[in-house]
Amino acid sequence: MDIRQLRYFIAVAEYLSFTEAAKHLFVAQSAVSQQIADLEKNIGVQLFIRNKRSVKLTNAGTVLLREAINLVNKSSEAIEKTRQAELGIIGNLKIGFLGYTERNFLPDLIRQFRRDYPKVELQLDQYTHGALIDALNTGELDIGFTLSFGLENVGGLEKKNLFTETICIVMHCEHPLANQNSINIADLAHEHFIILNREESPQGFNQTLLICANNGFFPDIVSEPRLLQTVLLLVDAGMGIAILPKSLQCHSSPSLRFIDIEGDTNEYELSAAWKKSNANPSISLFLKELESIKF
């Protein structure tokens, strides 16, 4: 018994005529008769009572009709779901983000995507910069929103730059330099630095070292917390200063000051990144939705 036989059987049962069923199916009447005969032989029961004037379902045929309709509908549904999965309309998309810069656009983007593609299950989680890049590289994530520095050192990643993120000096309001509009990094050579742990964000850690090195000194690192919020807490406690994205200001203590860096080392792109070899078709749908967001 196959789906074609069931379709022929349903057509005959609906029209109670082999001739009309054949017309509906666009096949020869002999083909319909042969398929019904094969079906009756395979399952060992008579499905129709037929003579020259009429065709009627047997009791067994009536039972099979209900089941056949369900099976054919299930088959069509399975095929359609498979096609939708191929197009990315049904599936799963794993998205990572840093948790501060994206707050201005990511909620709207997610709402829009879920409205347009309700059958794609979204899994979102917050990462540190380094962990996010690793998760993209290993396939743990399909798409990540992250600062662009360090991405060029990871092979196989594609990216779309979204907008510019400013990097600045973060210090407590009682720091002697806290009231300045901008600071030259070279003036911070004798300061204590709080830097996110190298294991958590190797790219961010190295970037801070590079900024300082380009200004003639190696930072005096007094603490390397594993969480960004701990970095902010320690700066707020007066233990040191930090170099962080300015967008964190909206989610930080009012006693912290975010001060611009003089020169051209203080801007990076916030990017959407994904692995080029990732075959998840929902990625392209998500990127298309991203195109419609105004930054």
PDB file of N, CA and C in Angstrom, residues 63-162:
ATOM      1  N   VAL A  63     -14.142   2.222   6.597  1.00  0.00           N
ATOM      2  CA  VAL A  63     -13.120   2.392   7.639  1.00  0.00           C
ATOM      3  C   VAL A  63     -11.815   2.879   7.013  1.00  0.00           C
ATOM      4  N   LEU A  64     -11.441   2.234   5.904  1.00  0.00           N
ATOM      5  CA  LEU A  64     -10.177   2.615   5.264  1.00  0.00           C
ATOM      6  C   LEU A  64     -10.222   4.057   4.747  1.00  0.00           C
ATOM      7  N   LEU A  65     -11.396   4.506   4.298  1.00  0.00           N
ATOM      8  CA  LEU A  65     -11.492   5.866   3.759  1.00  0.00           C
ATOM      9  C   LEU A  65     -11.076   6.901   4.798  1.00  0.00           C
ATOM     10  N   ARG A  66     -11.582   6.735   6.025  1.00  0.00           N
ATOM     11  CA  ARG A  66     -11.212   7.686   7.085  1.00  0.00           C
ATOM     12  C   ARG A  66      -9.702   7.670   7.337  1.00  0.00           C
ATOM     13  N   GLU A  67      -9.157   6.460   7.409  1.00  0.00           N
ATOM     14  CA  GLU A  67      -7.728   6.342   7.687  1.00  0.00           C
ATOM     15  C   GLU A  67      -6.887   6.837   6.510  1.00  0.00           C
ATOM     16  N   ALA A  68      -7.355   6.546   5.287  1.00  0.00           N
ATOM     17  CA  ALA A  68      -6.611   6.958   4.100  1.00  0.00           C
ATOM     18  C   ALA A  68      -6.528   8.471   3.988  1.00  0.00           C
ATOM     19  N   ILE A  69      -7.633   9.142   4.281  1.00  0.00           N
ATOM     20  CA  ILE A  69      -7.641  10.614   4.231  1.00  0.00           C
ATOM     21  C   ILE A  69      -6.634  11.176   5.222  1.00  0.00           C
ATOM     22  N   ASN A  70      -6.579  10.609   6.441  1.00  0.00           N
ATOM     23  CA  ASN A  70      -5.620  11.063   7.450  1.00  0.00           C
ATOM     24  C   ASN A  70      -4.185  10.829   6.996  1.00  0.00           C
ATOM     25  N   LEU A  71      -3.945   9.635   6.417  1.00  0.00           N
ATOM     26  CA  LEU A  71      -2.590   9.308   5.985  1.00  0.00           C
ATOM     27  C   LEU A  71      -2.134  10.209   4.840  1.00  0.00           C
ATOM     28  N   VAL A  72      -3.009  10.461   3.874  1.00  0.00           N
ATOM     29  CA  VAL A  72      -2.646  11.325   2.748  1.00  0.00           C
ATOM     30  C   VAL A  72      -2.402  12.751   3.228  1.00  0.00           C
ATOM     31  N   ASN A  73      -3.250  13.224   4.138  1.00  0.00           N
ATOM     32  CA  ASN A  73      -3.047  14.572   4.680  1.00  0.00           C
ATOM     33  C   ASN A  73      -1.743  14.672   5.456  1.00  0.00           C
ATOM     34  N   LYS A  74      -1.435  13.621   6.237  1.00  0.00           N
ATOM     35  CA  LYS A  74      -0.177  13.598   6.982  1.00  0.00           C
ATOM     36  C   LYS A  74       1.008  13.588   6.034  1.00  0.00           C
ATOM     37  N   SER A  75       0.868  12.835   4.952  1.00  0.00           N
ATOM     38  CA  SER A  75       1.947  12.778   3.966  1.00  0.00           C
ATOM     39  C   SER A  75       2.179  14.139   3.330  1.00  0.00           C
ATOM     40  N   SER A  76       1.101  14.824   2.964  1.00  0.00           N
ATOM     41  CA  SER A  76       1.227  16.153   2.360  1.00  0.00           C
ATOM     42  C   SER A  76       1.823  17.145   3.352  1.00  0.00           C
ATOM     43  N   GLU A  77       1.397  17.023   4.611  1.00  0.00           N
ATOM     44  CA  GLU A  77       1.920  17.909   5.651  1.00  0.00           C
ATOM     45  C   GLU A  77       3.410  17.675   5.863  1.00  0.00           C
ATOM     46  N   ALA A  78       3.823  16.402   5.862  1.00  0.00           N
ATOM     47  CA  ALA A  78       5.235  16.079   6.051  1.00  0.00           C
ATOM     48  C   ALA A  78       6.079  16.636   4.906  1.00  0.00           C
ATOM     49  N   ILE A  79       5.565  16.499   3.682  1.00  0.00           N
ATOM     50  CA  ILE A  79       6.294  17.019   2.521  1.00  0.00           C
ATOM     51  C   ILE A  79       6.419  18.535   2.596  1.00  0.00           C
ATOM     52  N   GLU A  80       5.333  19.204   2.974  1.00  0.00           N
ATOM     53  CA  GLU A  80       5.358  20.668   3.060  1.00  0.00           C
ATOM     54  C   GLU A  80       6.316  21.137   4.156  1.00  0.00           C
ATOM     55  N   LYS A  81       6.304  20.441   5.292  1.00  0.00           N
ATOM     56  CA  LYS A  81       7.227  20.804   6.366  1.00  0.00           C
ATOM     57  C   LYS A  81       8.672  20.606   5.942  1.00  0.00           C
ATOM     58  N   THR A  82       8.909  19.534   5.182  1.00  0.00           N
ATOM     59  CA  THR A  82      10.262  19.280   4.698  1.00  0.00           C
ATOM     60  C   THR A  82      10.715  20.396   3.767  1.00  0.00           C
ATOM     61  N   ARG A  83       9.826  20.824   2.874  1.00  0.00           N
ATOM     62  CA  ARG A  83      10.148  21.916   1.961  1.00  0.00           C
ATOM     63  C   ARG A  83      10.393  23.215   2.721  1.00  0.00           C
ATOM     64  N   GLN A  84       9.568  23.479   3.732  1.00  0.00           N
ATOM     65  CA  GLN A  84       9.742  24.687   4.532  1.00  0.00           C
ATOM     66  C   GLN A  84      11.055  24.649   5.308  1.00  0.00           C
ATOM     67  N   ALA A  85      11.419  23.454   5.785  1.00  0.00           N
ATOM     68  CA  ALA A  85      12.695  23.314   6.505  1.00  0.00           C
ATOM     69  C   ALA A  85      13.862  23.625   5.578  1.00  0.00           C
ATOM     70  N   GLU A  86      13.757  23.171   4.315  1.00  0.00           N
ATOM     71  CA  GLU A  86      14.804  23.444   3.331  1.00  0.00           C
ATOM     72  C   GLU A  86      14.958  24.943   3.103  1.00  0.00           C
ATOM     73  N   LEU A  87      13.835  25.665   3.165  1.00  0.00           N
ATOM     74  CA  LEU A  87      13.853  27.117   2.954  1.00  0.00           C
ATOM     75  C   LEU A  87      14.173  27.893   4.233  1.00  0.00           C
ATOM     76  N   GLY A  88      14.235  27.181   5.366  1.00  0.00           N
ATOM     77  CA  GLY A  88      14.511  27.851   6.633  1.00  0.00           C
ATOM     78  C   GLY A  88      13.282  28.380   7.332  1.00  0.00           C
ATOM     79  N   ILE A  89      12.087  28.119   6.768  1.00  0.00           N
ATOM     80  CA  ILE A  89      10.849  28.628   7.367  1.00  0.00           C
ATOM     81  C   ILE A  89      10.501  27.842   8.619  1.00  0.00           C
ATOM     82  N   ILE A  90      10.912  26.588   8.661  1.00  0.00           N
ATOM     83  CA  ILE A  90      10.789  25.760   9.866  1.00  0.00           C
ATOM     84  C   ILE A  90      12.204  25.384  10.289  1.00  0.00           C
ATOM     85  N   GLY A  91      12.496  25.528  11.562  1.00  0.00           N
ATOM     86  CA  GLY A  91      13.834  25.141  12.005  1.00  0.00           C
ATOM     87  C   GLY A  91      14.192  25.739  13.344  1.00  0.00           C
ATOM     88  N   ASN A  92      15.474  25.919  13.542  1.00  0.00           N
ATOM     89  CA  ASN A  92      16.007  26.400  14.810  1.00  0.00           C
ATOM     90  C   ASN A  92      17.153  27.355  14.522  1.00  0.00           C
ATOM     91  N   LEU A  93      17.209  28.464  15.253  1.00  0.00           N
ATOM     92  CA  LEU A  93      18.267  29.443  15.056  1.00  0.00           C
ATOM     93  C   LEU A  93      18.831  29.844  16.417  1.00  0.00           C
ATOM     94  N   LYS A  94      20.141  29.661  16.580  1.00  0.00           N
ATOM     95  CA  LYS A  94      20.803  29.968  17.856  1.00  0.00           C
ATOM     96  C   LYS A  94      21.568  31.286  17.706  1.00  0.00           C
ATOM     97  N   ILE A  95      21.217  32.244  18.555  1.00  0.00           N
ATOM     98  CA  ILE A  95      21.743  33.605  18.438  1.00  0.00           C
ATOM     99  C   ILE A  95      22.456  33.996  19.731  1.00  0.00           C
ATOM    100  N   GLY A  96      23.659  34.549  19.594  1.00  0.00           N
ATOM    101  CA  GLY A  96      24.408  35.029  20.749  1.00  0.00           C
ATOM    102  C   GLY A  96      24.587  36.536  20.687  1.00  0.00           C
ATOM    103  N   PHE A  97      24.699  37.150  21.850  1.00  0.00           N
ATOM    104  CA  PHE A  97      24.875  38.605  21.907  1.00  0.00           C
ATOM    105  C   PHE A  97      25.669  38.972  23.154  1.00  0.00           C
ATOM    106  N   LEU A  98      26.198  40.195  23.156  1.00  0.00           N
ATOM    107  CA  LEU A  98      27.021  40.650  24.280  1.00  0.00           C
ATOM    108  C   LEU A  98      26.189  41.162  25.449  1.00  0.00           C
ATOM    109  N   GLY A  99      25.018  41.715  25.146  1.00  0.00           N
ATOM    110  CA  GLY A  99      24.106  42.083  26.221  1.00  0.00           C
ATOM    111  C   GLY A  99      24.031  43.549  26.556  1.00  0.00           C
ATOM    112  N   TYR A 100      24.636  44.415  25.755  1.00  0.00           N
ATOM    113  CA  TYR A 100      24.497  45.852  26.047  1.00  0.00           C
ATOM    114  C   TYR A 100      24.236  46.646  24.773  1.00  0.00           C
ATOM    115  N   THR A 101      25.131  46.613  23.807  1.00  0.00           N
ATOM    116  CA  THR A 101      24.958  47.383  22.580  1.00  0.00           C
ATOM    117  C   THR A 101      23.680  46.998  21.837  1.00  0.00           C
ATOM    118  N   GLU A 102      23.323  45.710  21.850  1.00  0.00           N
ATOM    119  CA  GLU A 102      22.203  45.226  21.040  1.00  0.00           C
ATOM    120  C   GLU A 102      20.842  45.582  21.615  1.00  0.00           C
ATOM    121  N   ARG A 103      20.796  46.105  22.826  1.00  0.00           N
ATOM    122  CA  ARG A 103      19.498  46.345  23.459  1.00  0.00           C
ATOM    123  C   ARG A 103      18.671  47.387  22.713  1.00  0.00           C
ATOM    124  N   ASN A 104      19.315  48.198  21.884  1.00  0.00           N
ATOM    125  CA  ASN A 104      18.595  49.238  21.160  1.00  0.00           C
ATOM    126  C   ASN A 104      17.863  48.708  19.938  1.00  0.00           C
ATOM    127  N   PHE A 105      18.209  47.511  19.471  1.00  0.00           N
ATOM    128  CA  PHE A 105      17.565  47.004  18.254  1.00  0.00           C
ATOM    129  C   PHE A 105      17.153  45.532  18.308  1.00  0.00           C
ATOM    130  N   LEU A 106      17.822  44.723  19.141  1.00  0.00           N
ATOM    131  CA  LEU A 106      17.584  43.282  19.101  1.00  0.00           C
ATOM    132  C   LEU A 106      16.155  42.890  19.504  1.00  0.00           C
ATOM    133  N   PRO A 107      15.554  43.483  20.531  1.00  0.00           N
ATOM    134  CA  PRO A 107      14.166  43.099  20.861  1.00  0.00           C
ATOM    135  C   PRO A 107      13.205  43.308  19.700  1.00  0.00           C
ATOM    136  N   ASP A 108      13.316  44.460  19.011  1.00  0.00           N
ATOM    137  CA  ASP A 108      12.431  44.714  17.863  1.00  0.00           C
ATOM    138  C   ASP A 108      12.689  43.714  16.738  1.00  0.00           C
ATOM    139  N   LEU A 109      13.965  43.399  16.515  1.00  0.00           N
ATOM    140  CA  LEU A 109      14.323  42.452  15.457  1.00  0.00           C
ATOM    141  C   LEU A 109      13.747  41.070  15.752  1.00  0.00           C
ATOM    142  N   ILE A 110      13.847  40.636  16.995  1.00  0.00           N
ATOM    143  CA  ILE A 110      13.331  39.317  17.372  1.00  0.00           C
ATOM    144  C   ILE A 110      11.815  39.272  17.233  1.00  0.00           C
ATOM    145  N   ARG A 111      11.133  40.324  17.674  1.00  0.00           N
ATOM    146  CA  ARG A 111       9.672  40.358  17.538  1.00  0.00           C
ATOM    147  C   ARG A 111       9.262  40.272  16.067  1.00  0.00           C
ATOM    148  N   GLN A 112       9.950  41.019  15.229  1.00  0.00           N
ATOM    149  CA  GLN A 112       9.639  41.040  13.802  1.00  0.00           C
ATOM    150  C   GLN A 112       9.884  39.671  13.167  1.00  0.00           C
ATOM    151  N   PHE A 113      11.013  39.050  13.516  1.00  0.00           N
ATOM    152  CA  PHE A 113      11.339  37.752  12.933  1.00  0.00           C
ATOM    153  C   PHE A 113      10.337  36.691  13.372  1.00  0.00           C
ATOM    154  N   ARG A 114       9.955  36.694  14.629  1.00  0.00           N
ATOM    155  CA  ARG A 114       9.006  35.697  15.137  1.00  0.00           C
ATOM    156  C   ARG A 114       7.631  35.882  14.506  1.00  0.00           C
ATOM    157  N   ARG A 115       7.287  37.126  14.210  1.00  0.00           N
ATOM    158  CA  ARG A 115       6.011  37.385  13.543  1.00  0.00           C
ATOM    159  C   ARG A 115       6.029  36.856  12.104  1.00  0.00           C
ATOM    160  N   ASP A 116       7.143  37.038  11.413  1.00  0.00           N
ATOM    161  CA  ASP A 116       7.234  36.622  10.014  1.00  0.00           C
ATOM    162  C   ASP A 116       7.549  35.136   9.855  1.00  0.00           C
ATOM    163  N   TYR A 117       8.266  34.557  10.838  1.00  0.00           N
ATOM    164  CA  TYR A 117       8.655  33.146  10.741  1.00  0.00           C
ATOM    165  C   TYR A 117       8.356  32.442  12.068  1.00  0.00           C
ATOM    166  N   PRO A 118       7.083  32.273  12.374  1.00  0.00           N
ATOM    167  CA  PRO A 118       6.704  31.721  13.690  1.00  0.00           C
ATOM    168  C   PRO A 118       7.137  30.275  13.911  1.00  0.00           C
ATOM    169  N   LYS A 119       7.493  29.555  12.840  1.00  0.00           N
ATOM    170  CA  LYS A 119       7.874  28.150  12.983  1.00  0.00           C
ATOM    171  C   LYS A 119       9.375  27.955  13.164  1.00  0.00           C
ATOM    172  N   VAL A 120      10.126  29.051  13.200  1.00  0.00           N
ATOM    173  CA  VAL A 120      11.556  28.963  13.493  1.00  0.00           C
ATOM    174  C   VAL A 120      11.751  29.215  14.989  1.00  0.00           C
ATOM    175  N   GLU A 121      12.262  28.216  15.676  1.00  0.00           N
ATOM    176  CA  GLU A 121      12.496  28.351  17.116  1.00  0.00           C
ATOM    177  C   GLU A 121      13.798  29.114  17.348  1.00  0.00           C
ATOM    178  N   LEU A 122      13.712  30.192  18.116  1.00  0.00           N
ATOM    179  CA  LEU A 122      14.878  31.015  18.408  1.00  0.00           C
ATOM    180  C   LEU A 122      15.422  30.688  19.790  1.00  0.00           C
ATOM    181  N   GLN A 123      16.736  30.519  19.861  1.00  0.00           N
ATOM    182  CA  GLN A 123      17.414  30.333  21.143  1.00  0.00           C
ATOM    183  C   GLN A 123      18.438  31.462  21.279  1.00  0.00           C
ATOM    184  N   LEU A 124      18.279  32.287  22.301  1.00  0.00           N
ATOM    185  CA  LEU A 124      19.158  33.434  22.492  1.00  0.00           C
ATOM    186  C   LEU A 124      19.878  33.319  23.819  1.00  0.00           C
ATOM    187  N   ASP A 125      21.161  33.726  23.815  1.00  0.00           N
ATOM    188  CA  ASP A 125      21.925  33.690  25.059  1.00  0.00           C
ATOM    189  C   ASP A 125      23.015  34.761  25.012  1.00  0.00           C
ATOM    190  N   GLN A 126      23.381  35.220  26.186  1.00  0.00           N
ATOM    191  CA  GLN A 126      24.409  36.261  26.316  1.00  0.00           C
ATOM    192  C   GLN A 126      25.774  35.612  26.509  1.00  0.00           C
ATOM    193  N   TYR A 127      26.792  36.181  25.861  1.00  0.00           N
ATOM    194  CA  TYR A 127      28.153  35.662  25.911  1.00  0.00           C
ATOM    195  C   TYR A 127      29.129  36.796  26.165  1.00  0.00           C
ATOM    196  N   THR A 128      30.312  36.445  26.620  1.00  0.00           N
ATOM    197  CA  THR A 128      31.412  37.400  26.557  1.00  0.00           C
ATOM    198  C   THR A 128      31.914  37.436  25.114  1.00  0.00           C
ATOM    199  N   HIS A 129      32.719  38.448  24.805  1.00  0.00           N
ATOM    200  CA  HIS A 129      33.184  38.616  23.430  1.00  0.00           C
ATOM    201  C   HIS A 129      33.950  37.384  22.937  1.00  0.00           C
ATOM    202  N   GLY A 130      34.869  36.903  23.739  1.00  0.00           N
ATOM    203  CA  GLY A 130      35.673  35.759  23.331  1.00  0.00           C
ATOM    204  C   GLY A 130      34.857  34.490  23.218  1.00  0.00           C
ATOM    205  N   ALA A 131      33.966  34.242  24.192  1.00  0.00           N
ATOM    206  CA  ALA A 131      33.150  33.031  24.167  1.00  0.00           C
ATOM    207  C   ALA A 131      32.198  33.042  22.977  1.00  0.00           C
ATOM    208  N   LEU A 132      31.723  34.224  22.608  1.00  0.00           N
ATOM    209  CA  LEU A 132      30.811  34.323  21.473  1.00  0.00           C
ATOM    210  C   LEU A 132      31.511  33.937  20.168  1.00  0.00           C
ATOM    211  N   ILE A 133      32.715  34.444  19.977  1.00  0.00           N
ATOM    212  CA  ILE A 133      33.466  34.118  18.765  1.00  0.00           C
ATOM    213  C   ILE A 133      33.786  32.621  18.721  1.00  0.00           C
ATOM    214  N   ASP A 134      34.146  32.047  19.864  1.00  0.00           N
ATOM    215  CA  ASP A 134      34.410  30.602  19.914  1.00  0.00           C
ATOM    216  C   ASP A 134      33.160  29.803  19.559  1.00  0.00           C
ATOM    217  N   ALA A 135      31.996  30.261  20.071  1.00  0.00           N
ATOM    218  CA  ALA A 135      30.746  29.549  19.818  1.00  0.00           C
ATOM    219  C   ALA A 135      30.354  29.621  18.343  1.00  0.00           C
ATOM    220  N   LEU A 136      30.643  30.729  17.694  1.00  0.00           N
ATOM    221  CA  LEU A 136      30.418  30.830  16.250  1.00  0.00           C
ATOM    222  C   LEU A 136      31.322  29.866  15.503  1.00  0.00           C
ATOM    223  N   ASN A 137      32.559  29.800  15.929  1.00  0.00           N
ATOM    224  CA  ASN A 137      33.563  28.984  15.241  1.00  0.00           C
ATOM    225  C   ASN A 137      33.267  27.498  15.360  1.00  0.00           C
ATOM    226  N   THR A 138      32.731  27.086  16.510  1.00  0.00           N
ATOM    227  CA  THR A 138      32.454  25.661  16.732  1.00  0.00           C
ATOM    228  C   THR A 138      31.070  25.244  16.237  1.00  0.00           C
ATOM    229  N   GLY A 139      30.232  26.219  15.868  1.00  0.00           N
ATOM    230  CA  GLY A 139      28.882  25.901  15.427  1.00  0.00           C
ATOM    231  C   GLY A 139      27.864  25.878  16.542  1.00  0.00           C
ATOM    232  N   GLU A 140      28.282  26.210  17.763  1.00  0.00           N
ATOM    233  CA  GLU A 140      27.338  26.297  18.874  1.00  0.00           C
ATOM    234  C   GLU A 140      26.313  27.395  18.615  1.00  0.00           C
ATOM    235  N   LEU A 141      26.738  28.457  17.932  1.00  0.00           N
ATOM    236  CA  LEU A 141      25.851  29.556  17.548  1.00  0.00           C
ATOM    237  C   LEU A 141      25.742  29.637  16.029  1.00  0.00           C
ATOM    238  N   ASP A 142      24.572  30.087  15.565  1.00  0.00           N
ATOM    239  CA  ASP A 142      24.385  30.336  14.140  1.00  0.00           C
ATOM    240  C   ASP A 142      24.738  31.781  13.791  1.00  0.00           C
ATOM    241  N   ILE A 143      24.331  32.714  14.637  1.00  0.00           N
ATOM    242  CA  ILE A 143      24.596  34.145  14.421  1.00  0.00           C
ATOM    243  C   ILE A 143      25.006  34.765  15.750  1.00  0.00           C
ATOM    244  N   GLY A 144      25.974  35.682  15.699  1.00  0.00           N
ATOM    245  CA  GLY A 144      26.384  36.394  16.905  1.00  0.00           C
ATOM    246  C   GLY A 144      26.475  37.879  16.648  1.00  0.00           C
ATOM    247  N   PHE A 145      26.060  38.659  17.617  1.00  0.00           N
ATOM    248  CA  PHE A 145      26.222  40.107  17.565  1.00  0.00           C
ATOM    249  C   PHE A 145      27.387  40.465  18.475  1.00  0.00           C
ATOM    250  N   THR A 146      28.448  41.032  17.889  1.00  0.00           N
ATOM    251  CA  THR A 146      29.661  41.261  18.661  1.00  0.00           C
ATOM    252  C   THR A 146      30.462  42.407  18.086  1.00  0.00           C
ATOM    253  N   LEU A 147      31.391  42.918  18.859  1.00  0.00           N
ATOM    254  CA  LEU A 147      32.312  43.936  18.353  1.00  0.00           C
ATOM    255  C   LEU A 147      33.253  43.298  17.344  1.00  0.00           C
ATOM    256  N   SER A 148      33.602  44.062  16.338  1.00  0.00           N
ATOM    257  CA  SER A 148      34.311  43.491  15.185  1.00  0.00           C
ATOM    258  C   SER A 148      35.768  43.135  15.457  1.00  0.00           C
ATOM    259  N   PHE A 149      36.398  43.738  16.489  1.00  0.00           N
ATOM    260  CA  PHE A 149      37.817  43.438  16.666  1.00  0.00           C
ATOM    261  C   PHE A 149      38.001  41.972  17.042  1.00  0.00           C
ATOM    262  N   GLY A 150      38.986  41.362  16.410  1.00  0.00           N
ATOM    263  CA  GLY A 150      39.262  39.949  16.623  1.00  0.00           C
ATOM    264  C   GLY A 150      38.606  39.039  15.602  1.00  0.00           C
ATOM    265  N   LEU A 151      37.544  39.497  14.936  1.00  0.00           N
ATOM    266  CA  LEU A 151      36.856  38.657  13.959  1.00  0.00           C
ATOM    267  C   LEU A 151      37.746  38.342  12.766  1.00  0.00           C
ATOM    268  N   GLU A 152      38.598  39.308  12.391  1.00  0.00           N
ATOM    269  CA  GLU A 152      39.440  39.107  11.213  1.00  0.00           C
ATOM    270  C   GLU A 152      40.481  38.009  11.438  1.00  0.00           C
ATOM    271  N   ASN A 153      40.700  37.637  12.701  1.00  0.00           N
ATOM    272  CA  ASN A 153      41.693  36.595  13.009  1.00  0.00           C
ATOM    273  C   ASN A 153      41.084  35.195  13.047  1.00  0.00           C
ATOM    274  N   VAL A 154      39.783  35.118  12.837  1.00  0.00           N
ATOM    275  CA  VAL A 154      39.095  33.825  12.873  1.00  0.00           C
ATOM    276  C   VAL A 154      38.676  33.466  11.456  1.00  0.00           C
ATOM    277  N   GLY A 155      39.238  32.418  10.915  1.00  0.00           N
ATOM    278  CA  GLY A 155      38.944  32.026   9.544  1.00  0.00           C
ATOM    279  C   GLY A 155      37.534  31.493   9.377  1.00  0.00           C
ATOM    280  N   GLY A 156      36.941  31.763   8.236  1.00  0.00           N
ATOM    281  CA  GLY A 156      35.641  31.200   7.908  1.00  0.00           C
ATOM    282  C   GLY A 156      34.442  31.961   8.408  1.00  0.00           C
ATOM    283  N   LEU A 157      34.657  33.111   9.042  1.00  0.00           N
ATOM    284  CA  LEU A 157      33.528  33.900   9.527  1.00  0.00           C
ATOM    285  C   LEU A 157      33.164  34.989   8.532  1.00  0.00           C
ATOM    286  N   GLU A 158      31.863  35.177   8.342  1.00  0.00           N
ATOM    287  CA  GLU A 158      31.341  36.300   7.574  1.00  0.00           C
ATOM    288  C   GLU A 158      30.779  37.310   8.559  1.00  0.00           C
ATOM    289  N   LYS A 159      30.747  38.582   8.165  1.00  0.00           N
ATOM    290  CA  LYS A 159      30.182  39.577   9.070  1.00  0.00           C
ATOM    291  C   LYS A 159      29.474  40.675   8.295  1.00  0.00           C
ATOM    292  N   LYS A 160      28.531  41.279   8.979  1.00  0.00           N
ATOM    293  CA  LYS A 160      27.837  42.447   8.450  1.00  0.00           C
ATOM    294  C   LYS A 160      27.931  43.541   9.498  1.00  0.00           C
ATOM    295  N   ASN A 161      28.627  44.632   9.185  1.00  0.00           N
ATOM    296  CA  ASN A 161      28.760  45.728  10.128  1.00  0.00           C
ATOM    297  C   ASN A 161      27.444  46.495  10.242  1.00  0.00           C
ATOM    298  N   LEU A 162      27.046  46.761  11.471  1.00  0.00           N
ATOM    299  CA  LEU A 162      25.750  47.387  11.719  1.00  0.00           C
ATOM    300  C   LEU A 162      25.873  48.864  12.084  1.00  0.00           C
TER     301      LEU A 162
END
